[in-house]
Amino acid sequence: MGITSRMIPTEDASARKREIEEKLKQEQETLSFIRENLEKSDQLTKGMVSILSSFESRLMQLENSIIPVHKQTENLQRLQENVDKTLSCMDHVISYYHVAKDTDRIIREGPTGRLDEYLACIAKIQKAVEYFQDNNPDSPELNTVKARFEKGKELLEAEFRSLLTRYSKPVPPILILDAISVDDELEVQEEVVLEHLPEAVLQDIICIAGWLVEYGRNQDFMNVYFQIRSNQLDRSIKGLKDHFRKNSASSGILYSPAVQTKRKDTPTKKAPKRPGTIRKAQNLLKQYSQHGLDGKKGGSNLTPLEGKDDVLDIEIDSYIHCISAFVKLAQSEYSLLTEIIPEHHQKKTFDSLIQEALDNLMLEGDNIVSAARRAIMRHDYSAVLTIFPILRHLKLNKSEFDSTLQGTAASTKNKLPTLITSMETIGAKALEEFADSIKNDPDKEYNMPKDGTVHELTSNAILFLQQLLDFHETAGAMLASQESSLSATSYTSDFNKKLLSTYICKVLGNLQLNLLSKSKVYEDSALSAIFLHNNYNYILKSLEKSELIQLVTVTQKTAERSYKELIEQQIHTYKSSWLKVTEHLTDRNMPVFQPGTKLKDKERQVIKDKFKGFNDGLEELCKIQKGWAIPDKEQRDFIRRSQKKVVSDAYRTFLQRCANISFTKNPEKYHKYRPEEVEEMIEKLFDTSA
């Protein structure tokens, strides 16, 4: 056991030693390999360093040779570029010296028909001017191109004027009438476009205007523009006025708000409704003549002046249309102007453009006012009727008028309000003086109708008042405008209507007082009653037929009843005239006798006197009253029936009372008329044709 234990460690040590020695041997071999490789690496490194050193030397030699060549080449390229630039600049500069010559022909021939080419030439000249001003301001060439530029600008301005003058034409009257017409049946109105200039011409004008503003630094063309367009605007309106006169003179047919016509070349439209004028008064006069309200045989003391009123209607129609035409044309002109004139000059140019046409319209309006004023001084109050339709139209169109003139000078905007005020003032004056004239019309015996029919004053007053129906708003506003105690906000429609009602009642009251005074001219109270009856009846029927009664009752609720009472009073007064006839038929002084008793001579004479008094009175009254007139058939028949009944009943009773009385040997001498004959005689009263 002991030997074995000592031997085992010895063997392990030997094996360990061998193992170590083997590893050592391997390490030595590895070290030798590394040394060999290091030596090889050193050799290679030395060879590479040698190669690189040689390469560096060669590169340095190459660089020393190339760099001078590169620099020389670069200098040559720079020199070439400078030469090219110099040549280009020389060509550019030389071109400025040739601009005048190169553009001479085009500038001389002008821009007509080749505006783009012409503007391109002007641009070249303008650049030459700028060049010489910057680089050689003392050169003669500067003056040359400047002169050429001014010449070019001058020709452009001439072309602007020429295009405007050549293509600006007055708008045809038919087209204007279409533009201002209104079709009540169409919900959406078809707008008529007013083309003042052909599109191609317009574009040339816009182009020239733009150049003159930007480069020409000249505003004279704006004056040229408004002068030419102002003339055309005025000519358009005058052409419309001539159209009215010419058509009315030749055929009496006119496409206007008063008379609608159909034309092949334009759509059929309803024209705006024109307010009534004196023509309506004459029509009313004819209407009442046919109904027999205003005089014997249905005639009147007024004589319609047909020709004069036709001319007056045309003048009124013409002026109303010209006002509407001005608004429409001015709006169209402003639309055109905005395309041509710079924005900050548009309002001023537009103001100048419309002045001539506006002034002419206002002057014509002033002439109408002056004519009305002169007529009023002559106590011809019908002249104010010309103002009503015009004033109403002006007021209806005032808002559109003001909108069109927005931005113009205050003096321009105030022209229409001033004219309206003048018309309202003269109109109110005419109304008031007319009312006074009705009150103060003198009682002239020779001017009184012999037959007791309607007085000329009555028919004139009623015809005048009937005109106020169509213009009740205008007339009411006229009266309100003179109420100094009221502010403008007080001019309500109801208030104006009340003022007009008060005015109409004033006229009717003045008329009633004057008629009462005039009736006293008649010596016969019965004729006086017939006169008042006819006039009161004419007034009442006229009020009812023309609906004036509705205006009257605004302030006088019982007016209709009052006139009926007045008429009844006059009928009663007239009937009193027959008392001197029927009093002979009463029992007064009639003898009392018994049948079969012989009458005394005195008693027979009483009966004879009664018959004679009745016969003579009947004959006298029938002879006189047959020449009187009651034009209203209804009233005439009523009075005849009533009087026939009263007289014939009394006569029959009287005849029955005397039937069995022997008061004369010749009864036919006293009993001249049968009751039926008496009725026939009364039936012929108030009939001048019988």
Short mmCIF file of C-alpha atoms in Angstrom, two decimals, residues 234-456:
data_model
loop_
_atom_site.label_atom_id
_atom_site.label_comp_id
_atom_site.label_asym_id
_atom_site.label_seq_id
_atom_site.Cartn_x
_atom_site.Cartn_y
_atom_site.Cartn_z
CA ASP A 234 -78.05 114.41 -74.27
CA ARG A 235 -78.67 113.43 -77.90
CA SER A 236 -80.27 110.14 -76.79
CA ILE A 237 -82.76 111.97 -74.58
CA LYS A 238 -83.49 114.59 -77.24
CA GLY A 239 -83.99 111.79 -79.76
CA LEU A 240 -86.59 110.24 -77.47
CA LYS A 241 -88.35 113.59 -77.20
CA ASP A 242 -88.35 114.01 -81.00
CA HIS A 243 -89.68 110.46 -81.32
CA PHE A 244 -92.72 111.43 -79.25
CA ARG A 245 -93.42 114.55 -81.28
CA LYS A 246 -92.87 112.88 -84.65
CA ASN A 247 -95.03 109.84 -83.93
CA SER A 248 -97.82 111.86 -82.36
CA ALA A 249 -97.83 114.28 -85.32
CA SER A 250 -97.83 111.59 -88.00
CA SER A 251 -100.12 108.89 -86.67
CA GLY A 252 -101.15 109.70 -83.17
CA ILE A 253 -99.86 106.26 -82.12
CA LEU A 254 -97.03 106.14 -79.69
CA TYR A 255 -95.25 103.35 -77.88
CA SER A 256 -95.37 104.95 -74.50
CA PRO A 257 -96.79 104.51 -71.02
CA ALA A 258 -99.93 106.21 -72.25
CA VAL A 259 -100.49 104.12 -75.38
CA GLN A 260 -99.25 100.58 -75.84
CA THR A 261 -98.25 99.31 -79.27
CA LYS A 262 -96.78 96.14 -80.73
CA ARG A 263 -93.63 96.15 -82.78
CA LYS A 264 -92.12 93.33 -84.79
CA ASP A 265 -88.54 94.05 -83.83
CA THR A 266 -88.97 94.03 -80.06
CA PRO A 267 -90.84 91.89 -77.54
CA THR A 268 -94.33 93.06 -76.71
CA LYS A 269 -94.42 94.59 -73.27
CA LYS A 270 -96.76 96.58 -71.11
CA ALA A 271 -95.47 100.06 -70.61
CA PRO A 272 -95.56 101.77 -67.23
CA LYS A 273 -98.90 103.24 -66.32
CA ARG A 274 -99.08 106.95 -66.98
CA PRO A 275 -101.06 109.13 -64.63
CA GLY A 276 -104.09 110.92 -66.03
CA THR A 277 -103.76 114.44 -67.34
CA ILE A 278 -106.07 117.09 -68.72
CA ARG A 279 -107.07 114.52 -71.33
CA LYS A 280 -108.92 112.71 -68.54
CA ALA A 281 -110.78 115.86 -67.61
CA GLN A 282 -112.03 116.18 -71.17
CA ASN A 283 -113.06 112.51 -71.22
CA LEU A 284 -114.95 113.00 -67.99
CA LEU A 285 -116.61 116.04 -69.49
CA LYS A 286 -117.80 113.97 -72.45
CA GLN A 287 -118.98 111.22 -70.13
CA TYR A 288 -121.11 113.53 -68.06
CA SER A 289 -122.39 115.24 -71.18
CA GLN A 290 -123.73 111.88 -72.36
CA HIS A 291 -125.42 111.35 -69.02
CA GLY A 292 -126.94 114.81 -69.22
CA LEU A 293 -125.54 116.13 -65.99
CA ASP A 294 -124.04 119.40 -66.96
CA GLY A 295 -126.40 121.50 -68.98
CA LYS A 296 -129.34 121.68 -71.29
CA LYS A 297 -129.34 119.03 -73.99
CA GLY A 298 -126.49 117.43 -72.09
CA GLY A 299 -124.12 120.25 -73.05
CA SER A 300 -121.62 122.10 -70.94
CA ASN A 301 -120.32 125.60 -70.81
CA LEU A 302 -116.82 124.15 -71.20
CA THR A 303 -115.44 123.61 -74.67
CA PRO A 304 -112.75 120.90 -74.80
CA LEU A 305 -109.67 122.13 -76.64
CA GLU A 306 -108.77 118.81 -78.23
CA GLY A 307 -105.69 119.89 -80.16
CA LYS A 308 -104.19 121.86 -77.31
CA ASP A 309 -104.71 119.00 -74.85
CA ASP A 310 -103.21 116.47 -77.27
CA VAL A 311 -100.06 118.57 -77.48
CA LEU A 312 -100.03 119.00 -73.72
CA ASP A 313 -100.39 115.26 -73.16
CA ILE A 314 -97.51 114.58 -75.52
CA GLU A 315 -95.32 117.11 -73.72
CA ILE A 316 -96.13 115.59 -70.33
CA ASP A 317 -95.58 112.04 -71.61
CA SER A 318 -92.36 113.12 -73.23
CA TYR A 319 -90.97 114.75 -70.09
CA ILE A 320 -91.94 111.81 -67.86
CA HIS A 321 -90.26 109.39 -70.26
CA CYS A 322 -87.17 111.56 -70.51
CA ILE A 323 -86.80 111.50 -66.71
CA SER A 324 -86.96 107.69 -66.69
CA ALA A 325 -84.67 107.53 -69.71
CA PHE A 326 -82.11 109.78 -68.00
CA VAL A 327 -81.95 107.47 -64.97
CA LYS A 328 -81.58 104.34 -67.10
CA LEU A 329 -79.04 105.89 -69.48
CA ALA A 330 -77.04 107.44 -66.63
CA GLN A 331 -76.82 104.06 -64.90
CA SER A 332 -75.64 102.50 -68.15
CA GLU A 333 -73.09 105.29 -68.68
CA TYR A 334 -71.69 104.78 -65.20
CA SER A 335 -71.31 101.05 -65.84
CA LEU A 336 -69.39 101.83 -69.06
CA LEU A 337 -67.32 104.52 -67.36
CA THR A 338 -66.07 102.16 -64.63
CA GLU A 339 -64.35 100.04 -67.27
CA ILE A 340 -62.46 102.98 -68.80
CA ILE A 341 -61.84 105.66 -66.16
CA PRO A 342 -59.57 105.06 -63.10
CA GLU A 343 -61.55 104.40 -59.93
CA HIS A 344 -60.58 107.57 -58.05
CA HIS A 345 -61.71 109.71 -61.04
CA GLN A 346 -64.97 107.88 -61.79
CA LYS A 347 -67.42 109.89 -59.66
CA LYS A 348 -66.04 113.25 -60.78
CA THR A 349 -66.05 112.24 -64.46
CA PHE A 350 -69.58 110.84 -64.13
CA ASP A 351 -70.70 114.09 -62.49
CA SER A 352 -69.35 116.07 -65.44
CA LEU A 353 -70.77 113.60 -67.96
CA ILE A 354 -74.41 113.88 -66.83
CA GLN A 355 -74.46 117.65 -66.27
CA GLU A 356 -75.67 118.75 -69.70
CA ALA A 357 -78.53 116.25 -69.93
CA LEU A 358 -79.49 116.79 -66.28
CA ASP A 359 -79.42 120.57 -66.62
CA ASN A 360 -81.61 120.39 -69.73
CA LEU A 361 -84.15 118.22 -67.90
CA MET A 362 -84.16 120.51 -64.89
CA LEU A 363 -84.48 123.56 -67.15
CA GLU A 364 -87.46 121.99 -68.88
CA GLY A 365 -88.95 121.25 -65.46
CA ASP A 366 -88.36 124.85 -64.41
CA ASN A 367 -90.05 126.00 -67.62
CA ILE A 368 -93.07 123.87 -66.74
CA VAL A 369 -93.16 125.47 -63.29
CA SER A 370 -92.80 128.95 -64.82
CA ALA A 371 -95.56 128.27 -67.32
CA ALA A 372 -97.81 127.08 -64.50
CA ARG A 373 -96.94 130.19 -62.48
CA ARG A 374 -97.85 132.46 -65.41
CA ALA A 375 -101.09 130.57 -65.95
CA ILE A 376 -101.99 130.94 -62.28
CA MET A 377 -101.39 134.68 -62.55
CA ARG A 378 -103.93 134.62 -65.40
CA HIS A 379 -106.25 132.61 -63.11
CA ASP A 380 -105.94 129.58 -65.39
CA TYR A 381 -105.66 126.96 -62.67
CA SER A 382 -106.02 123.98 -65.01
CA ALA A 383 -102.34 124.50 -65.88
CA VAL A 384 -101.38 123.01 -62.52
CA LEU A 385 -102.73 119.69 -63.78
CA THR A 386 -99.62 119.39 -65.93
CA ILE A 387 -97.52 119.39 -62.77
CA PHE A 388 -99.35 116.53 -61.02
CA PRO A 389 -98.29 113.60 -63.27
CA ILE A 390 -94.76 114.95 -63.56
CA LEU A 391 -94.39 115.55 -59.83
CA ARG A 392 -95.76 112.12 -58.98
CA HIS A 393 -93.33 110.51 -61.40
CA LEU A 394 -90.40 112.49 -59.99
CA LYS A 395 -91.25 111.49 -56.43
CA LEU A 396 -91.78 107.83 -57.35
CA ASN A 397 -88.38 107.75 -59.04
CA LYS A 398 -86.52 109.95 -56.54
CA SER A 399 -84.91 107.04 -54.66
CA GLU A 400 -83.56 105.52 -57.88
CA PHE A 401 -82.52 108.99 -59.04
CA ASP A 402 -80.62 109.58 -55.78
CA SER A 403 -78.99 106.15 -56.01
CA THR A 404 -77.84 106.89 -59.55
CA LEU A 405 -76.32 110.24 -58.52
CA GLN A 406 -74.65 108.83 -55.41
CA GLY A 407 -71.13 110.16 -55.10
CA THR A 408 -71.70 113.22 -57.30
CA ALA A 409 -71.38 116.79 -56.05
CA ALA A 410 -74.00 118.13 -53.65
CA SER A 411 -75.08 120.69 -56.24
CA THR A 412 -75.85 117.84 -58.66
CA LYS A 413 -77.76 115.76 -56.13
CA ASN A 414 -79.84 118.75 -55.03
CA LYS A 415 -81.20 119.58 -58.49
CA LEU A 416 -84.08 117.10 -58.43
CA PRO A 417 -85.17 117.88 -54.84
CA THR A 418 -85.10 121.59 -55.74
CA LEU A 419 -87.35 120.98 -58.76
CA ILE A 420 -89.71 118.84 -56.66
CA THR A 421 -89.93 121.60 -54.05
CA SER A 422 -90.67 124.19 -56.75
CA MET A 423 -93.43 122.03 -58.20
CA GLU A 424 -94.94 121.36 -54.78
CA THR A 425 -94.87 125.06 -53.93
CA ILE A 426 -96.47 126.24 -57.17
CA GLY A 427 -98.94 123.35 -57.04
CA ALA A 428 -100.02 124.18 -53.50
CA LYS A 429 -100.32 127.85 -54.49
CA ALA A 430 -102.53 126.90 -57.43
CA LEU A 431 -104.73 124.73 -55.23
CA GLU A 432 -105.23 127.47 -52.68
CA GLU A 433 -105.84 130.17 -55.27
CA PHE A 434 -108.27 127.91 -57.09
CA ALA A 435 -110.27 127.47 -53.88
CA ASP A 436 -110.30 131.24 -53.42
CA SER A 437 -111.32 131.81 -57.04
CA ILE A 438 -114.31 129.50 -56.54
CA LYS A 439 -115.36 131.56 -53.56
CA ASN A 440 -114.85 134.95 -55.22
CA ASP A 441 -116.13 134.25 -58.74
CA PRO A 442 -118.32 137.30 -59.49
CA ASP A 443 -122.08 137.07 -59.97
CA LYS A 444 -122.42 138.23 -63.57
CA GLU A 445 -125.94 138.24 -64.90
CA TYR A 446 -124.88 137.68 -68.50
CA ASN A 447 -122.85 134.65 -67.43
CA MET A 448 -125.78 132.89 -65.77
CA PRO A 449 -127.45 130.04 -67.70
CA LYS A 450 -130.86 131.25 -68.85
CA ASP A 451 -132.36 127.79 -68.42
CA GLY A 452 -131.05 127.28 -64.88
CA THR A 453 -128.70 124.47 -65.83
CA VAL A 454 -125.23 123.75 -64.37
CA HIS A 455 -122.99 126.79 -64.13
CA GLU A 456 -119.59 126.76 -65.79
#
